[in-house]
Amino acid sequence: MRTRYCLLVAVAAVLVVPNAVGTAQPDSPAVVQEDRSLADTAVARASCAGEAIPEPGLQGDVPAAERDSGRSTQGYRCNISRIGGYGGRGAGITSTQFDHCVYLGSFFPGNLLGPAQGVQVIDVADPANPVLTTTLTEPAMLAGTWESLKVNAERKLLVGTGAPAFTGAGLISIYDISDCAHPRLLNPGPGTDVSLPVPITAHEGGFSPDGRTYWASGVLPGIVSAVDLTDPADPRVIWQGMPGQSMHGMGLRADGNRLYLANNMGGLTILDTSAVQRRDPDPQVPIIAQLTWTDGWATQQNVPVTYHGVPYLFSTDEAGSGGVKLIDISDDTNPRIVNSIKLEINLQRHRDSALASGMGGSIFTYDAHYCSADRPVNPTALACGWIASGIRVFDVRDPLQVREIAYYNPPARTGQNSELWNSPHALASIIGVPLLSAQSVMQAIDAGVLDPEQAQSSRTGDVAFGDLSSDWCFSAPEWRGNQLWATCADNGLLTLELSPEVYTPPTDQRSTVGS
């Protein structure tokens, strides 16, 4: 077994991707768009009722005093109650869902310690008592699925790629999830057999809506690959290019002809993927437009939705306090930022407070990661995993007047680092400094709004061995009527219920994550 682990790591670490099948090169430089009136405004706070445990200070903050006293181990909630959950040893970075099942992502190398190695399959038929039914232990699943684990409901497929050290290569496993609690491997050869790697880089991924194409993104370098899954037993790369130096997550238009790619440097790249969708013999994937910003970076995900026939994206930044941007893509050659969803702790004038409470909590703090709309057409609500701030739920019926309606920041698992082998938070907490906030802190200094005294706290000297005094909620919470099924790195799977006073599920509810 030890030999097997070493082999898969070696393959993922040293595989060289061959020359690209096709290329995507920018025809024009990216447009930089900034609107401080949007960037410096927080959404209206939720009004908490019932048995709430509200946040004591700024919206989204876990104050230093509450971290130090242990109070944060009780968590915070507003208009949400917890039904049940499955903690295990942590939930990796991102997880995914289908039918009554949740697939917990794996994080290398801690996931190898068990007791449930690889991707954990959780049956949530009884949301109060989710149970582990099996684990997926193919090489890609053992190597760590990072943000690549995705489901296509149309074809009942689950795909994950192996990324042991930020970026991996060659490993991809494809499962039939018709019986969601017992996935069946479809490609025992290419992608699963380590001697038959598929020429992709791995970190992030997403499906075309019809499920025929899985798009893999390797982050560094910014190689993007279109993998044909017409025959899931024989995954084949049919296009590959490098539309930027560091590309991240994505969303796809309903017809599969546009790919909305997140630029890891902070921005959006729109690709014309119609030739891949048509299966042209020599597909070309030109760049249609590029948009960038300095308000946030490490752009993670794009969720395509429409309001009254007008197409938009909800675009999240996982670093730099960029929050969630609403981008009008009605003219896909000229995308425009028209609104921003931020919590108070994300505002530039509160970067000092964020620094004071976030020290000692590891490299991330108070950033959006993955969101889910409750339907693709005229969505009424958006639920987001918000690093250190928990699960945040917004009323988006009017996308230009967004307000928060509920939140659930799970109990911190302070001091349990050594038990959470599958949690990236537990491993990354060797570092206590919120490094990914550095850009926004420097911007606040340049703007003259950072108070050095306000940035100081009892945690200021905690530069190593973080204490898990908040959780990292990376995954998109998915809609199940009035319930949300969500996963956080430390707490694992959480089944939550929204108060009917703040949310009424639309009859055509369909959880929408973009890919």
Coordinates of C-alpha atoms in Angstrom, one line a residue, residues 65-476:
A65 CA -12.1 38.0 22.6
E66 CA -14.6 35.3 21.6
R67 CA -11.9 33.2 20.0
D68 CA -9.6 33.5 23.0
S69 CA -12.3 32.8 25.6
G70 CA -13.6 29.7 23.7
R71 CA -16.9 31.3 23.1
S72 CA -16.6 30.7 19.4
T73 CA -16.8 27.0 20.0
Q74 CA -20.5 27.5 20.4
G75 CA -20.8 29.1 17.0
Y76 CA -23.4 31.7 15.8
R77 CA -26.7 31.3 14.1
C78 CA -29.5 33.5 12.8
N79 CA -32.7 32.2 11.4
I80 CA -31.2 28.7 10.8
S81 CA -31.3 25.6 13.0
R82 CA -29.0 22.6 12.8
I83 CA -30.8 19.3 12.0
G84 CA -27.8 16.9 12.0
G85 CA -24.4 16.2 10.4
Y86 CA -21.5 13.9 9.8
G87 CA -18.1 15.2 11.1
G88 CA -15.7 12.4 10.3
R89 CA -12.2 13.7 10.2
G90 CA -13.1 16.8 8.2
A91 CA -14.5 17.5 4.7
G92 CA -11.5 18.4 2.6
I93 CA -11.8 21.6 0.6
T94 CA -15.0 21.2 -1.5
S95 CA -17.6 18.5 -1.5
T96 CA -20.5 17.8 -3.9
Q97 CA -24.0 16.3 -3.8
F98 CA -26.5 14.3 -5.8
D99 CA -30.0 13.0 -4.8
H100 CA -29.8 12.0 -1.1
C101 CA -26.0 11.7 -1.0
V102 CA -23.1 14.0 -0.3
Y103 CA -19.5 13.2 -1.4
L104 CA -16.9 14.7 1.0
G105 CA -13.8 15.8 -0.8
S106 CA -10.4 14.4 0.2
F107 CA -7.4 16.4 1.2
F108 CA -3.9 14.9 0.8
P109 CA -2.0 13.6 2.7
G110 CA -4.2 13.6 5.9
N111 CA -7.0 11.7 4.2
L112 CA -4.7 8.7 3.9
L113 CA -4.6 8.3 7.7
G114 CA -8.2 7.2 7.7
P115 CA -10.2 5.6 9.1
A116 CA -12.2 6.5 6.0
Q117 CA -9.6 7.1 3.2
G118 CA -10.3 8.9 0.0
V119 CA -13.7 10.4 -0.8
Q120 CA -16.4 9.6 1.8
V121 CA -19.9 8.8 0.5
I122 CA -22.6 10.0 2.9
D123 CA -26.2 8.9 2.7
V124 CA -28.4 11.8 3.9
A125 CA -31.8 10.1 3.4
D126 CA -32.4 11.0 7.0
P127 CA -31.0 14.5 7.3
A128 CA -30.9 14.1 11.1
N129 CA -28.7 11.1 10.9
P130 CA -26.4 11.0 7.9
V131 CA -24.4 7.8 7.6
L132 CA -21.2 6.8 5.8
T133 CA -22.0 4.1 3.1
T134 CA -18.6 3.6 1.4
T135 CA -15.4 5.4 0.4
L136 CA -13.9 5.9 -3.0
T137 CA -10.2 4.9 -3.0
E138 CA -9.1 5.2 -6.6
P139 CA -5.8 7.0 -7.1
A140 CA -7.4 10.4 -7.9
M141 CA -9.5 10.1 -4.7
L142 CA -6.6 9.2 -2.5
A143 CA -4.4 12.0 -4.1
G144 CA -6.8 14.7 -2.9
T145 CA -9.7 16.1 -4.9
W146 CA -9.1 19.7 -4.0
E147 CA -11.9 21.7 -5.9
S148 CA -12.4 19.2 -8.7
L149 CA -15.1 17.0 -7.3
K150 CA -18.3 17.7 -9.3
V151 CA -21.6 16.0 -10.2
N152 CA -23.6 16.2 -13.4
A153 CA -27.2 15.4 -12.6
E154 CA -28.2 15.0 -16.3
R155 CA -26.0 12.0 -16.8
K156 CA -25.7 10.9 -13.1
L157 CA -21.9 11.2 -13.2
L158 CA -19.4 12.1 -10.4
V159 CA -15.9 13.2 -11.4
G160 CA -12.8 14.0 -9.4
T161 CA -9.2 14.6 -10.3
G162 CA -6.1 14.1 -8.1
A163 CA -4.2 17.2 -6.8
P164 CA -1.9 16.2 -4.0
A165 CA 0.1 19.4 -3.8
F166 CA -2.0 22.4 -5.0
T167 CA -1.7 21.2 -8.6
G168 CA -1.8 17.6 -9.8
A169 CA -1.8 15.8 -13.1
G170 CA -3.0 12.7 -14.9
L171 CA -5.5 11.3 -12.5
I172 CA -9.2 11.4 -13.1
S173 CA -11.9 9.0 -11.9
I174 CA -15.5 8.9 -13.3
Y175 CA -18.4 7.2 -11.5
D176 CA -22.0 6.2 -12.2
I177 CA -24.1 7.5 -9.3
S178 CA -27.5 6.2 -10.4
D179 CA -27.3 4.5 -6.9
C180 CA -25.9 7.6 -5.2
A181 CA -24.9 5.8 -2.1
H182 CA -22.8 3.3 -4.0
P183 CA -20.9 4.9 -6.9
R184 CA -19.7 2.6 -9.6
L185 CA -16.3 3.3 -11.2
L186 CA -16.6 3.7 -15.0
N187 CA -13.0 4.2 -16.1
P188 CA -10.7 1.5 -14.6
G189 CA -8.2 2.2 -17.4
P190 CA -7.2 5.8 -18.5
G191 CA -7.1 8.2 -15.6
T192 CA -7.4 5.5 -12.9
D193 CA -4.7 3.1 -13.8
V194 CA -1.6 5.1 -12.8
S195 CA 0.3 3.7 -15.9
L196 CA -2.4 5.3 -18.2
P197 CA -2.5 9.0 -17.1
V198 CA -4.9 11.4 -18.9
P199 CA -2.9 14.5 -20.0
I200 CA -4.5 17.1 -17.8
T201 CA -3.5 19.3 -14.9
A202 CA -5.7 19.2 -11.9
H203 CA -7.0 21.4 -9.1
E204 CA -10.4 22.6 -10.2
G205 CA -13.0 21.3 -12.5
G206 CA -16.6 21.5 -13.8
F207 CA -19.1 19.9 -16.2
S208 CA -20.8 21.3 -19.3
P209 CA -24.5 21.2 -18.6
D210 CA -25.1 18.2 -20.8
G211 CA -22.4 16.2 -19.0
R212 CA -20.4 15.4 -22.1
T213 CA -17.4 17.5 -21.2
Y214 CA -15.5 17.9 -18.0
W215 CA -13.3 21.0 -17.9
A216 CA -10.2 20.6 -15.8
S217 CA -8.1 23.6 -14.6
G218 CA -4.6 23.2 -13.1
V219 CA -4.2 26.7 -11.6
L220 CA -0.4 26.8 -11.9
P221 CA 0.3 26.9 -14.8
G222 CA -3.1 28.1 -16.1
I223 CA -3.7 25.1 -18.3
V224 CA -7.4 24.3 -19.1
S225 CA -8.4 21.0 -20.6
A226 CA -11.7 19.8 -22.2
V227 CA -12.1 16.1 -21.4
D228 CA -14.6 14.3 -23.6
L229 CA -16.8 12.0 -21.5
T230 CA -19.0 10.7 -24.3
D231 CA -17.7 7.3 -23.3
P232 CA -16.9 7.6 -19.6
A233 CA -14.7 4.5 -19.7
D234 CA -12.4 6.3 -22.1
P235 CA -11.9 10.0 -21.1
R236 CA -10.0 11.9 -23.8
V237 CA -8.6 15.4 -24.0
I238 CA -10.1 17.1 -27.0
W239 CA -8.8 20.6 -26.4
Q240 CA -6.2 22.2 -24.2
G241 CA -4.9 25.7 -23.8
M242 CA -3.6 28.3 -21.4
P243 CA -5.9 31.3 -21.4
G244 CA -3.9 32.9 -18.5
Q245 CA -1.0 32.4 -16.2
S246 CA -3.2 31.1 -13.3
M247 CA -6.8 30.0 -14.0
H248 CA -9.2 28.7 -11.3
G249 CA -12.9 27.7 -11.2
M250 CA -15.6 28.2 -13.7
G251 CA -19.2 28.3 -14.7
L252 CA -20.8 27.4 -18.0
R253 CA -23.8 28.8 -20.0
A254 CA -26.8 26.5 -20.3
D255 CA -26.0 25.6 -23.9
G256 CA -22.3 24.9 -23.1
N257 CA -21.1 27.4 -25.6
R258 CA -19.6 29.9 -23.1
L259 CA -17.2 29.1 -20.3
Y260 CA -16.9 31.8 -17.6
L261 CA -13.4 31.1 -16.2
A262 CA -12.2 32.6 -13.0
N263 CA -8.8 34.3 -13.2
N264 CA -6.8 33.5 -10.1
M265 CA -5.2 36.9 -10.2
G266 CA -8.6 38.5 -9.7
G267 CA -11.0 38.6 -12.7
L268 CA -13.1 36.9 -15.3
T269 CA -12.1 35.4 -18.7
I270 CA -14.9 34.5 -21.1
L271 CA -14.2 31.7 -23.6
D272 CA -16.1 30.7 -26.7
T273 CA -16.4 26.9 -26.2
S274 CA -18.9 26.3 -29.0
A275 CA -16.4 24.4 -31.1
V276 CA -15.8 22.0 -28.3
Q277 CA -19.5 21.7 -27.6
R278 CA -20.1 20.8 -31.3
R279 CA -17.1 18.4 -31.3
D280 CA -15.3 20.1 -34.2
P281 CA -12.4 18.0 -35.3
D282 CA -9.9 20.8 -34.5
P283 CA -11.7 23.0 -32.0
Q284 CA -10.6 26.5 -31.4
V285 CA -11.5 28.3 -28.1
P286 CA -11.0 32.0 -28.5
I287 CA -11.1 34.5 -25.6
I288 CA -14.1 36.8 -26.0
A289 CA -13.4 39.1 -23.1
Q290 CA -11.4 39.6 -20.0
L291 CA -12.3 41.7 -17.0
T292 CA -10.2 42.2 -13.9
W293 CA -10.3 44.1 -10.6
T294 CA -8.0 44.8 -7.6
D295 CA -10.9 44.6 -5.1
G296 CA -10.3 40.9 -4.3
W297 CA -8.3 38.2 -6.0
A298 CA -8.0 34.4 -6.3
T299 CA -11.4 34.5 -8.1
Q300 CA -12.9 31.1 -7.4
Q301 CA -16.2 30.5 -9.1
N302 CA -18.8 31.9 -11.5
V303 CA -22.5 31.1 -11.2
P304 CA -24.5 31.9 -14.4
V305 CA -28.1 33.0 -13.7
T306 CA -30.7 35.2 -15.6
Y307 CA -33.0 37.9 -14.3
H308 CA -36.0 38.6 -16.6
G309 CA -34.0 37.2 -19.5
V310 CA -30.8 39.2 -18.8
P311 CA -27.7 37.0 -18.1
Y312 CA -25.5 37.6 -15.0
L313 CA -22.8 35.9 -13.1
F314 CA -22.4 35.7 -9.3
S315 CA -18.6 35.7 -9.1
T316 CA -16.7 34.9 -5.8
D317 CA -13.2 36.0 -4.7
E318 CA -11.6 33.6 -2.2
A319 CA -8.9 36.2 -1.1
G320 CA -8.5 39.9 -0.7
S321 CA -12.0 40.4 0.7
G322 CA -13.6 40.8 -2.7
G323 CA -16.9 39.1 -1.6
V324 CA -19.3 38.2 -4.4
K325 CA -19.6 40.3 -7.5
L326 CA -22.7 40.5 -9.7
I327 CA -21.5 40.8 -13.3
D328 CA -23.8 41.7 -16.2
I329 CA -22.8 39.6 -19.2
S330 CA -25.7 40.5 -21.6
D331 CA -22.9 41.7 -23.9
D332 CA -20.3 39.0 -23.4
T333 CA -17.7 41.1 -25.1
N334 CA -18.1 43.8 -22.5
P335 CA -18.9 42.3 -19.0
R336 CA -19.7 44.9 -16.3
I337 CA -19.7 44.7 -12.5
V338 CA -23.1 46.0 -11.3
N339 CA -23.2 45.0 -7.7
S340 CA -21.2 43.6 -4.8
I341 CA -22.2 41.3 -1.9
K342 CA -20.0 41.9 1.1
L343 CA -20.2 41.5 4.9
E344 CA -19.2 44.4 7.1
I345 CA -15.9 42.6 8.0
N346 CA -15.0 42.6 4.3
L347 CA -15.1 46.4 4.0
Q348 CA -11.8 48.2 3.5
R349 CA -12.4 50.4 6.5
H350 CA -12.6 47.3 8.6
R351 CA -9.4 45.6 7.5
D352 CA -7.9 46.5 10.8
S353 CA -10.6 44.7 12.7
A354 CA -10.3 41.7 10.4
L355 CA -6.6 41.6 11.0
A356 CA -7.0 41.8 14.8
S357 CA -9.4 38.9 15.0
G358 CA -8.0 36.8 12.1
M359 CA -4.5 36.5 13.4
G360 CA -3.7 33.0 14.6
G361 CA -6.5 31.5 12.5
S362 CA -4.3 30.5 9.5
I363 CA -3.8 31.9 6.0
F364 CA -7.5 32.5 5.1
T365 CA -9.9 34.8 6.8
Y366 CA -13.4 36.2 6.1
D367 CA -13.6 35.5 2.3
A368 CA -16.3 34.0 0.1
H369 CA -15.6 30.7 -1.7
Y370 CA -18.5 28.8 -3.3
C371 CA -22.1 29.9 -3.7
S372 CA -25.3 28.3 -4.8
A373 CA -28.4 30.0 -6.2
D374 CA -31.7 28.4 -5.5
R375 CA -32.6 28.3 -9.2
P376 CA -30.9 29.5 -12.4
V377 CA -33.8 31.7 -13.7
N378 CA -34.8 34.6 -11.4
P379 CA -33.2 33.2 -8.3
T380 CA -34.7 34.3 -5.0
A381 CA -31.8 33.4 -2.7
L382 CA -28.1 32.8 -2.7
A383 CA -26.3 30.6 -0.1
C384 CA -22.5 30.9 0.2
G385 CA -19.7 29.2 2.1
W386 CA -17.8 32.1 3.6
I387 CA -14.4 31.3 5.0
A388 CA -14.4 31.9 8.8
S389 CA -17.8 33.6 8.6
G390 CA -19.8 30.3 8.1
I391 CA -22.8 29.8 5.8
R392 CA -24.3 33.0 4.7
V393 CA -27.8 33.3 3.0
F394 CA -28.9 36.3 1.0
D395 CA -32.2 37.5 -0.5
V396 CA -31.3 38.1 -4.2
R397 CA -34.8 38.6 -5.7
D398 CA -33.7 42.0 -6.6
P399 CA -30.0 41.5 -7.5
L400 CA -29.2 45.2 -7.1
Q401 CA -30.7 45.3 -3.6
V402 CA -29.3 42.3 -1.8
R403 CA -29.9 41.7 1.9
E404 CA -28.8 39.0 4.2
I405 CA -31.5 36.8 5.7
A406 CA -29.7 34.1 7.7
Y407 CA -26.3 32.8 8.7
Y408 CA -24.8 29.8 10.5
N409 CA -21.2 29.9 11.6
P410 CA -20.6 26.4 13.0
P411 CA -19.0 25.8 16.4
A412 CA -15.2 26.2 16.2
R413 CA -13.2 23.0 16.8
T414 CA -10.5 24.8 18.7
G415 CA -7.7 22.5 19.8
Q416 CA -8.8 19.5 17.7
N417 CA -6.2 20.0 14.9
S418 CA -4.7 16.5 15.4
E419 CA -8.1 14.8 15.0
L420 CA -9.1 16.6 11.7
W421 CA -6.8 14.8 9.3
N422 CA -9.0 15.5 6.3
S423 CA -9.3 19.2 7.0
P424 CA -7.1 21.6 5.1
H425 CA -7.7 24.1 7.9
A426 CA -6.1 21.9 10.4
L427 CA -3.0 21.4 8.3
A428 CA -2.7 25.0 7.1
S429 CA -3.0 26.2 10.6
I430 CA 0.8 25.6 11.0
I431 CA 0.7 29.2 9.8
G432 CA -1.2 31.6 11.9
V433 CA -0.9 34.7 9.7
P434 CA -3.8 35.6 7.3
L435 CA -1.4 35.9 4.3
L436 CA -4.2 35.9 1.7
S437 CA -5.5 39.2 3.2
A438 CA -2.2 41.0 2.7
Q439 CA -3.3 42.7 -0.5
S440 CA -6.4 44.1 1.0
V441 CA -4.5 45.2 4.1
M442 CA -2.0 47.1 1.9
Q443 CA -4.9 48.7 0.0
A444 CA -6.4 49.9 3.3
I445 CA -3.0 51.4 4.4
D446 CA -2.7 53.2 1.0
A447 CA -6.2 54.5 1.4
G448 CA -5.4 55.8 4.9
V449 CA -8.2 53.9 6.6
L450 CA -6.3 51.2 8.5
D451 CA -5.8 52.1 12.2
P452 CA -2.7 50.3 13.6
E453 CA -4.1 50.3 17.1
Q454 CA -7.4 48.8 16.0
A455 CA -5.4 46.1 14.1
Q456 CA -3.8 45.0 17.4
S457 CA -5.3 42.4 19.7
S458 CA -4.4 39.6 22.1
R459 CA -3.8 37.4 19.0
T460 CA -1.3 39.7 17.2
G461 CA 1.6 37.5 18.1
D462 CA 0.0 34.3 17.0
V463 CA 2.0 33.8 13.8
A464 CA 2.2 30.0 13.9
F465 CA 0.2 26.9 15.0
G466 CA -3.3 28.3 14.6
D467 CA -6.0 27.4 17.0
L468 CA -9.0 26.5 14.7
S469 CA -11.0 29.2 16.5
S470 CA -13.4 29.5 13.5
D471 CA -14.1 27.1 10.6
W472 CA -13.5 27.3 6.9
C473 CA -16.7 26.8 5.0
F474 CA -15.5 26.3 1.4
S475 CA -18.3 24.3 -0.3
A476 CA -21.4 25.7 -1.9

